Each structure stands twice: as C-alpha cells, then as structure tokens.
Short mmCIF file of C-alpha atoms in Angstrom, two decimals:
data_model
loop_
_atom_site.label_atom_id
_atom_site.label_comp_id
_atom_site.label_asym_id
_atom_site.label_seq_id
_atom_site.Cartn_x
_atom_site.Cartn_y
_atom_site.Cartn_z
CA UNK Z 1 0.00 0.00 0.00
CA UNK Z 2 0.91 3.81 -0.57
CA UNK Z 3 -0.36 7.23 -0.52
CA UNK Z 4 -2.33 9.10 1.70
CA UNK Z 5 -5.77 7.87 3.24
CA UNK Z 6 -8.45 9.60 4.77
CA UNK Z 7 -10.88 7.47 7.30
CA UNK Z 8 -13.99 9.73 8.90
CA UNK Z 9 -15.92 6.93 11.03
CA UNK Z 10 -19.17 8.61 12.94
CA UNK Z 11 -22.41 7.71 13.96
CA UNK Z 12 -25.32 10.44 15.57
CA UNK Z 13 -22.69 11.09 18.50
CA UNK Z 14 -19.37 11.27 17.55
CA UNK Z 15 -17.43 11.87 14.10
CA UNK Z 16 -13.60 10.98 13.77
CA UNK Z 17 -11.89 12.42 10.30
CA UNK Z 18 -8.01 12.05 9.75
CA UNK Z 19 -5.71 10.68 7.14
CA UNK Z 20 -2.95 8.35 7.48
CA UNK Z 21 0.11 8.69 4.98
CA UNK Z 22 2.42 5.91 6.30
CA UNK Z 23 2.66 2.09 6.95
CA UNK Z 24 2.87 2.97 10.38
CA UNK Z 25 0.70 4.73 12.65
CA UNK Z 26 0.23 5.36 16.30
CA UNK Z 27 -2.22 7.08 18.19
CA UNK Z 28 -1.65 7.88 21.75
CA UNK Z 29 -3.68 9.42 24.91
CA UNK Z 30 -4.62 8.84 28.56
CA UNK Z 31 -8.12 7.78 29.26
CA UNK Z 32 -11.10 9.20 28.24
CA UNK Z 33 -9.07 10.76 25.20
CA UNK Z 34 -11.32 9.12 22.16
CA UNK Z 35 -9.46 6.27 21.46
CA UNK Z 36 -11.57 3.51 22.68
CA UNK Z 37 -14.73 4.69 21.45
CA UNK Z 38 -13.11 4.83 17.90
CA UNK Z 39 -12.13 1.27 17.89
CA UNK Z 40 -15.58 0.38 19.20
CA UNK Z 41 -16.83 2.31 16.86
CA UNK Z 42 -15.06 0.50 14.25
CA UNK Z 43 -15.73 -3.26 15.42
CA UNK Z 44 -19.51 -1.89 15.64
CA UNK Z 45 -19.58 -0.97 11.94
CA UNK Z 46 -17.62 -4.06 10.97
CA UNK Z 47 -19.84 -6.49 12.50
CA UNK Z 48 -21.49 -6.44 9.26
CA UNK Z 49 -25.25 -5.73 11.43
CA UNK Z 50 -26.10 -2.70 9.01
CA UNK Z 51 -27.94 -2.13 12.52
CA UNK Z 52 -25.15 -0.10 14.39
CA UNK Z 53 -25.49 3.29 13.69
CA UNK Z 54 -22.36 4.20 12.39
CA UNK Z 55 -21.36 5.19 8.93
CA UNK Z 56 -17.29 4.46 7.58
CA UNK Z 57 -15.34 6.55 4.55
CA UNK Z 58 -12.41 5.42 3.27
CA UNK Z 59 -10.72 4.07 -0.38
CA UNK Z 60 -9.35 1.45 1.57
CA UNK Z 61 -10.63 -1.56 3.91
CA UNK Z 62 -10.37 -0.96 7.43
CA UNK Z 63 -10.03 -3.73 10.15
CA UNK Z 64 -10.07 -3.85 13.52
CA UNK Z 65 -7.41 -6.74 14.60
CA UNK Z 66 -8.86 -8.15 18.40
CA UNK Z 67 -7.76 -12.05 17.78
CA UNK Z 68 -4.39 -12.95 20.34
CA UNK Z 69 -4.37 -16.66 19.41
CA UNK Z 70 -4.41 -15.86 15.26
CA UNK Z 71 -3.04 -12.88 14.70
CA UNK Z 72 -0.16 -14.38 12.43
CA UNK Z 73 -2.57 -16.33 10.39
CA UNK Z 74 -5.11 -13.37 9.87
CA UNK Z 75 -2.27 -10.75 9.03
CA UNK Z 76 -1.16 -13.43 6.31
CA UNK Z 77 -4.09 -13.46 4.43
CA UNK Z 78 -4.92 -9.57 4.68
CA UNK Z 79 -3.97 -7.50 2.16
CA UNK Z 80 -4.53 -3.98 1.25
CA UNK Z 81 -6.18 -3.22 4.07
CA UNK Z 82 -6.11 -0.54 7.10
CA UNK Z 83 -5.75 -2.66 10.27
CA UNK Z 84 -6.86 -0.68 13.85
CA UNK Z 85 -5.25 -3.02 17.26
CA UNK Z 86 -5.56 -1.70 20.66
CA UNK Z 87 -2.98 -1.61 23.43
CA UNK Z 88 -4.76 -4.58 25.02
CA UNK Z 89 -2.70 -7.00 22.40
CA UNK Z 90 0.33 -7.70 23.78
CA UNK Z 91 1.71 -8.94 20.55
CA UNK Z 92 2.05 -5.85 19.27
CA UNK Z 93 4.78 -5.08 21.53
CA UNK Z 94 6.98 -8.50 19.70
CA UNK Z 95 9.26 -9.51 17.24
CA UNK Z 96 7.10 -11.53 15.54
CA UNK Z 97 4.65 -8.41 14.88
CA UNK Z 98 7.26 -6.32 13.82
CA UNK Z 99 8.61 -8.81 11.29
CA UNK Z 100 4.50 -9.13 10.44
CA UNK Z 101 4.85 -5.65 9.38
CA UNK Z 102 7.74 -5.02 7.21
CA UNK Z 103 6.84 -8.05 4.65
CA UNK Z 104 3.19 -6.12 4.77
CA UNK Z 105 1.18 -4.41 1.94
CA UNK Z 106 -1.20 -3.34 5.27
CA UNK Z 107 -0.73 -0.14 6.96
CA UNK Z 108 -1.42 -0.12 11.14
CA UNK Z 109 -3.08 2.08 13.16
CA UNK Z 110 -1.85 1.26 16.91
CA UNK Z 111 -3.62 2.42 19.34
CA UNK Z 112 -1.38 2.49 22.30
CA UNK Z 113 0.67 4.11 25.18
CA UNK Z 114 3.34 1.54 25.06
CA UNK Z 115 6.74 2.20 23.47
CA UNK Z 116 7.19 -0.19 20.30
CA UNK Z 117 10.82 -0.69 19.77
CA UNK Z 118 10.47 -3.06 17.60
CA UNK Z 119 9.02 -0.67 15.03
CA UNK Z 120 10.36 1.93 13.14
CA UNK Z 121 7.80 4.46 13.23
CA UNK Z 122 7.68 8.36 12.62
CA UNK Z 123 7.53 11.03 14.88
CA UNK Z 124 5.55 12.83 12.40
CA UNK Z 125 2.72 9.84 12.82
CA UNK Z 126 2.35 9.98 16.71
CA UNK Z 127 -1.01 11.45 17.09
CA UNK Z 128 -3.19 12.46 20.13
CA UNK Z 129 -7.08 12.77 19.74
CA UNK Z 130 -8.58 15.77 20.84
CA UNK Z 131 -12.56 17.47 20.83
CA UNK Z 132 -13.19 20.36 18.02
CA UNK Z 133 -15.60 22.77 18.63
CA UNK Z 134 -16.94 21.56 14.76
CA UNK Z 135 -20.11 20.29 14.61
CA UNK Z 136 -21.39 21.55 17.55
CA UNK Z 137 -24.69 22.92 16.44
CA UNK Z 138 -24.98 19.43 15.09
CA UNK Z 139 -24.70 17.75 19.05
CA UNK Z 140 -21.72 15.68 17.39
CA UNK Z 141 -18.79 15.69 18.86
CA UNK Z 142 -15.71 16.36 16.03
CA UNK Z 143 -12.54 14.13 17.38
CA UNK Z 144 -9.64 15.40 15.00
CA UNK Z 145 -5.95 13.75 15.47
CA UNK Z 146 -3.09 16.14 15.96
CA UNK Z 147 0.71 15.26 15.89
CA UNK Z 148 2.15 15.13 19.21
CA UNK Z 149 5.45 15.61 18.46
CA UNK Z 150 5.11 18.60 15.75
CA UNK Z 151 8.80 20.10 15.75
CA UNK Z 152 11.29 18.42 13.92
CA UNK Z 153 14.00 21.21 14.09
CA UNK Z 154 14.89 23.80 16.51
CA UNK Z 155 12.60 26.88 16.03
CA UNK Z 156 15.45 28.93 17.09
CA UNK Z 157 18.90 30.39 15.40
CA UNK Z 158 21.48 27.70 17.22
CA UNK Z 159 25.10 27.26 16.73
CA UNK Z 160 25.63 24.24 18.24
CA UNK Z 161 28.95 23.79 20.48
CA UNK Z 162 28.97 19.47 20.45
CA UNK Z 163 27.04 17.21 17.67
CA UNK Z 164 25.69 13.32 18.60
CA UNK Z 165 24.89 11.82 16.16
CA UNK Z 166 22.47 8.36 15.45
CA UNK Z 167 24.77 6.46 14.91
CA UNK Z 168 28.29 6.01 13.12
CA UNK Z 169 27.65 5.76 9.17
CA UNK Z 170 27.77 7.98 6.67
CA UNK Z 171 25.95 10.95 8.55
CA UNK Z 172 28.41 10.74 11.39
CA UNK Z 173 31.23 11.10 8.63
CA UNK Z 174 29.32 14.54 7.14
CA UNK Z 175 28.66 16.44 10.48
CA UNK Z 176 32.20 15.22 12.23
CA UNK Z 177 34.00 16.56 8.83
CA UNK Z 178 32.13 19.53 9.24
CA UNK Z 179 33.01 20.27 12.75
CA UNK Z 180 36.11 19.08 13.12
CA UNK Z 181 37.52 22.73 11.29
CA UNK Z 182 35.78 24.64 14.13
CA UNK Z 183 37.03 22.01 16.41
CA UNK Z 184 33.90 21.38 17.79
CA UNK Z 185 33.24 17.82 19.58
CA UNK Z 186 31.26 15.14 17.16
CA UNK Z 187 30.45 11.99 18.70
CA UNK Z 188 28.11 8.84 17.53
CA UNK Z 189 25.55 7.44 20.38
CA UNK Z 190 25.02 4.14 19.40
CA UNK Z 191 22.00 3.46 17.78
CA UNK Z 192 18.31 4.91 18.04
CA UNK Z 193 17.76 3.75 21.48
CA UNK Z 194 21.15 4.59 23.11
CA UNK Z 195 20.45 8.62 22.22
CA UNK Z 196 18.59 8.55 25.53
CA UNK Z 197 21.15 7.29 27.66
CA UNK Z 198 23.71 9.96 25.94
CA UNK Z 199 21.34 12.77 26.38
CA UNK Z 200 20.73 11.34 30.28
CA UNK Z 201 24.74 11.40 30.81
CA UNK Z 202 25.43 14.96 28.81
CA UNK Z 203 26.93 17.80 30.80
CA UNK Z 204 24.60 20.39 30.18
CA UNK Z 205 27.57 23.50 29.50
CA UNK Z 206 27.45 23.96 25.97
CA UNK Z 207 25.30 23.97 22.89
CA UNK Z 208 24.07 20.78 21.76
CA UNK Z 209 22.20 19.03 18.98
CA UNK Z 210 21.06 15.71 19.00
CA UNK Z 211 20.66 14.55 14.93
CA UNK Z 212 18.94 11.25 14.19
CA UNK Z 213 16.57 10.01 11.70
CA UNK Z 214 13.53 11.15 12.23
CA UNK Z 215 11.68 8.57 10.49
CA UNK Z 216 12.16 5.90 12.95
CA UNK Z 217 12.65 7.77 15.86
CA UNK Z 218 9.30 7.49 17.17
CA UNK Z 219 9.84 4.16 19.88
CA UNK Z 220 12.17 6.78 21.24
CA UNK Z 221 10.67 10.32 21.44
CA UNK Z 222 8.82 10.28 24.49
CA UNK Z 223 11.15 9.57 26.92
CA UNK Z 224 14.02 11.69 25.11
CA UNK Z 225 11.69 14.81 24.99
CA UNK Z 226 10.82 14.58 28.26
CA UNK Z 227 14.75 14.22 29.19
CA UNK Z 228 15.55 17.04 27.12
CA UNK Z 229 13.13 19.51 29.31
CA UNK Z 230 16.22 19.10 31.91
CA UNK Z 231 19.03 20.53 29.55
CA UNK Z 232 17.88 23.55 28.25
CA UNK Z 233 21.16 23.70 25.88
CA UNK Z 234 20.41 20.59 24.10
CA UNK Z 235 18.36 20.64 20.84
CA UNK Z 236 16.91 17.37 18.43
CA UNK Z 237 17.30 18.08 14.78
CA UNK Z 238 15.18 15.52 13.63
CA UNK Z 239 14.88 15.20 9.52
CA UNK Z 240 13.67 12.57 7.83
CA UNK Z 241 17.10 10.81 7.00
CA UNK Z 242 20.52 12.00 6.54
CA UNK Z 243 19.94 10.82 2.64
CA UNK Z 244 16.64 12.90 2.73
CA UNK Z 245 18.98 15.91 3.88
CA UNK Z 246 21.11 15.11 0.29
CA UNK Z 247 18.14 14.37 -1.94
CA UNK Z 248 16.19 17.88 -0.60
CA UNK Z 249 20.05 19.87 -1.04
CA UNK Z 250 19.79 20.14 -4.49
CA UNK Z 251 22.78 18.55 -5.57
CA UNK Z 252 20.64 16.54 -8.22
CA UNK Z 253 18.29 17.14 -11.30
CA UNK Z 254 17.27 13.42 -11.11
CA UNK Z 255 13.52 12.90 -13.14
CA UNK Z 256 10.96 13.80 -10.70
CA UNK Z 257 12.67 14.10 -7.42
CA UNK Z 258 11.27 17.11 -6.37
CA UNK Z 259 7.76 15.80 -6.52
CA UNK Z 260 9.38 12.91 -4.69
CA UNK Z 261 10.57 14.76 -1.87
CA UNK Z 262 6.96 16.80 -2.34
CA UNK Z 263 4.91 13.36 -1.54
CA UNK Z 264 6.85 10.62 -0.58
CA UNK Z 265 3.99 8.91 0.17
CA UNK Z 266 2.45 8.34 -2.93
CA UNK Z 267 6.08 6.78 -3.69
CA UNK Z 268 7.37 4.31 -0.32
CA UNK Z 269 4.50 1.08 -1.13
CA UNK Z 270 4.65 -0.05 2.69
CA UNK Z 271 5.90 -3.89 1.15
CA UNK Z 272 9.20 -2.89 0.14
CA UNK Z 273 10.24 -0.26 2.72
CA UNK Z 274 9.79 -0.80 6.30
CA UNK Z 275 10.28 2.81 7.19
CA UNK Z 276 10.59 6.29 4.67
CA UNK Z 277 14.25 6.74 5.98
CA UNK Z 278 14.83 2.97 3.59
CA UNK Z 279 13.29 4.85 0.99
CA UNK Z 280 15.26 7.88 0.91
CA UNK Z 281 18.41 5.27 1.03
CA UNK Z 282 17.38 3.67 -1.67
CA UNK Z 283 16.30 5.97 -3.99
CA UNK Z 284 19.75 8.28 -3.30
CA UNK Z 285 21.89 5.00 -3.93
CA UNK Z 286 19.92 4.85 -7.12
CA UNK Z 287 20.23 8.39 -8.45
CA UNK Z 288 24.03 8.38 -7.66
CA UNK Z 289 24.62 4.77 -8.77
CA UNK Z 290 27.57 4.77 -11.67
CA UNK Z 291 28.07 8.55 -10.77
CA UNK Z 292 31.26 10.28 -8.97
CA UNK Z 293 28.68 11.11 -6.12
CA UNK Z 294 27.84 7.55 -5.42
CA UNK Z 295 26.24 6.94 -2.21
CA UNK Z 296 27.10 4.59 -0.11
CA UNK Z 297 25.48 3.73 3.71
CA UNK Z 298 27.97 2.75 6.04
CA UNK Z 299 30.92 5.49 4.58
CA UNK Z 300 30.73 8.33 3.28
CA UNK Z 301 32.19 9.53 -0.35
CA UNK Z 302 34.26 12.44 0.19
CA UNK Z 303 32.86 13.65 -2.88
CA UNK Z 304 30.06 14.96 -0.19
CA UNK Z 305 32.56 17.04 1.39
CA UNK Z 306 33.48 19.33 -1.14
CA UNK Z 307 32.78 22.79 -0.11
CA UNK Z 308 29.83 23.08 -2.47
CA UNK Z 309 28.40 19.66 -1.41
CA UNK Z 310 28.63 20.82 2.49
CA UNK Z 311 27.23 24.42 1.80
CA UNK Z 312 23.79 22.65 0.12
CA UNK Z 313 23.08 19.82 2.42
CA UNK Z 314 23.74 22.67 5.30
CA UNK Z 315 21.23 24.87 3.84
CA UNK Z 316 18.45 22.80 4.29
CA UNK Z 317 19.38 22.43 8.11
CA UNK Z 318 17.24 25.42 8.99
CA UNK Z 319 17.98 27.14 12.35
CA UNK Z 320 21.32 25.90 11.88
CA UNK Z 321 24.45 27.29 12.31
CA UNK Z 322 27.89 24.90 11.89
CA UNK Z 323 30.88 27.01 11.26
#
C-alpha cells in the first residue's frame, strides 16, 4: 500500500476524520481521550449488522485486529487493508509483529501508550485525539488527530557547540567533517535507542544538537523529549534521514525528485520499505549509482565534502548554524 488515506468513522454522537500517509501509525492518549470509542466504533460498523449506527469513509478496507491466538494467520491473508489493534494485544509489543509488518502491503493504526521498539515508526505519525468545537450545532462531537510531536528542528537560530549523532555511518562522517575545522566535539551514540542514555549522561555547559533520523525515531521520542526539558542547551534536529537531507540539497536534477521529496507517500509502497528513511536510502543509492557522487550507507564519499556539497546539504538544516 501507498499514498495518503483519509478514514472519517461517525455515527449520531461522535465523528472521527483524519488521514494516514504511512505504513505505520500510532495514536496515543490517557483515558477518556477518544481512542476507545473509535475502535468500538469501528468493530460496531464491521460487524457487518447494518444495525449499528455508524457510517465508515475510506478508499481502503479498514479492520479492527482483536484475535491474540491468530493474529499471524489473519495478518497473512490480509492485504490492502487498514488494520486498527488496541494496546490490550500484547503482541504488538513483539518480534514476531514487527517482522509481520515489514513483509506487509497493510498499513497499522496502533492504538497504544506503550513504546514499540520493535518498530520503526515516525515522529511525524504519533497522534493524540482531541474534541473540536466543529459540529457543535450538530450535538456531534468532532474528534480530529493532531501530531504530538510537531517540531522536527529547533525553532530557534542555534550554533551548536557538540554534535551526537544516530549512529556512526555515513551521517556521522558529514557532520564530524564539518566540525572538526571549528574544532567542535562530534560523537556517535550508538543506535536509536542509546540517544537517551547519551542525552541522560550529557553535561549540560554547551550547545548541543542531538541529529537522528527522524523517520524511525518514534519508539524513542517520548522519553528523550521529556529528558531534554532538563538541559535547556540541548536541541533534536530531527529530519527525515541524513539521505533525505542530500536528496532535498539540491545537488541533483534526477527525473521527478522534487515531486518525490513533495509526496513521498504516494512513492514508499509499505511492502518494500519498512520505514521512509529505507526509501530515501534507496532511492539516493539509485540516483548516484555509476556517478562520482555515489552513495554509499555505512561510509561516506568524500565527494560529499566538497565545499559546495557541504554548503547545500547545510542549507536545508534550517535554524542551523555549523561554522
């Protein structure tokens, strides 16, 4: 599956009306936020009655997932569709779920407080539900979804003093090179899930930003935002990929990149790429392939580092100032 979708579920009470764009999906809330009745609502309309009251848009199936023992089987043999599971199903919290996933044409809704580790979702598609005053005249309550975690970049000018890094690959090599004139402290953390414990252990007496890909960062946003509240000189520069950073820099006139970069979604099919940050890896190894810019992962060509190749991926860092 790909693209955007747009699902508006009501009945004489409540309406809910959002779209999802990616394969992934999670909705969020304490109690009494919406989320409950929306799954109801969903297993009500697709109990097939025609006698429940409530009324379900969308281009695509939607399914509400509630079987623990058959999950597996059910997943297997569901394609195309829009699958809705609830925090009460522990297997969504597993291995075996996540591998369920990436080999899937489906995209998830989870509806769930629980960090998911095992899944690489956005931080763009963490979503609370909250009441519009729409509809009101109508005695219908509007539910709308907004993102949780809305900034991806600092929304201030920063010139960071120390860089961390995801991880040690080829965006470590581009923001160490570019430092390291300035000398100005670039370090890796580890992996997704060890950013925490670096941001936990970082002496908060200079400037710091935190880059990682922001496409898969969501198992690991709550907890780091709410760490970061305590260092007040720290900042999370969170873009889509560091290959996103080079495709948006302009360093290419590849065939419709631009409306690429525009919609992505219509582009990742949910199948093949397990997150939008495998994507943007794939399609820059692609455009680059045979070329004196060719991209590879794990190190980067120094052809990046040319002082025209370092001004244009910088530029679309907004709010940031290296060197």
């Amino acid at each position: 599956m790909h693209g955007e979708h747009t699902i508006k579920v009501e009945n004489n009470f409540v309406r809910y009306d959002f779209t999802i764009r990616r394969n992934i999906t999670v909705v969020r809330g304490d109690s009494a936020t919406g989320k409950t009745q929306l799954i109801n609502m969903l297993l009500e309309y697709g109990d097939g009655s025609g006698d429940s009251g409530v009324s379900l848009v969308c281009d695509k199936p939607c399914y509400v997932l509630t079987d623990d023992r058959n999950w597996q089987l059910i997943l297997e043999h569901t394609q195309d569709t829009i699958i809705f599971i609830d925090e009460e199903h522990d297997f969504i919290t597993t291995e075996a779920f996540a591998s369920a996933v990436k080999n899937s044409d489906n995209y998830y809704v989870l509806v769930t407080r629980n960090r998911l580790p095992m899944l690489p979702y956005s931080v763009e598609e963490i979503y609370g539900i909250h009441v519009s005053g729409k509809y009101k005249s109508l005695r219908q309550t509007y539910n709308e979804f907004y993102r949780i975690y809305g900034q991806t970049t600092p929304d201030v000018q920063i010139r960071p003093q120390r860089l961390i890094t995801e991880d040690s690959n080829s965006g470590y090599d581009f923001f160490h090179a570019v430092a390291q004139p300035m000398q100005i402290p670039c370090s890796a953390a580890g992996g997704s899930s060890q950013i925490f414990t670096a941001l936990k252990n970082l002496p908060d007496d200079a400037c710091t930003l935190i880059v990682a890909d922001g496409a898969a960062f969501g198992p690991e946003m709550e907890r780091v935002d709410k760490e970061l509240r305590l260092h007040p000189q720290t900042y999370l520069y969170l873009p889509e990929s560091f290959e996103w950073l080079i495709l948006q820099s302009g360093l290419f006139n590849a065939k419709d990149l631009r409306t690429i970069l525009a919609h992505p979604a219509d582009y990742v099919e949910s199948a093949e790429f397990f997150s939008w940050e495998r994507f943007f890896t794939a399609k820059l190894i692609d455009i680059t392939r045979g070329t004196y810019l060719q991209y590879q992962k794990k190190q980067l060509n120094r052809a990046y580092l040319t002082e025209r190749a370092v001004n244009k991926i910088k530029a679309v860092m907004e709010h940031i100032q290296i060197g």
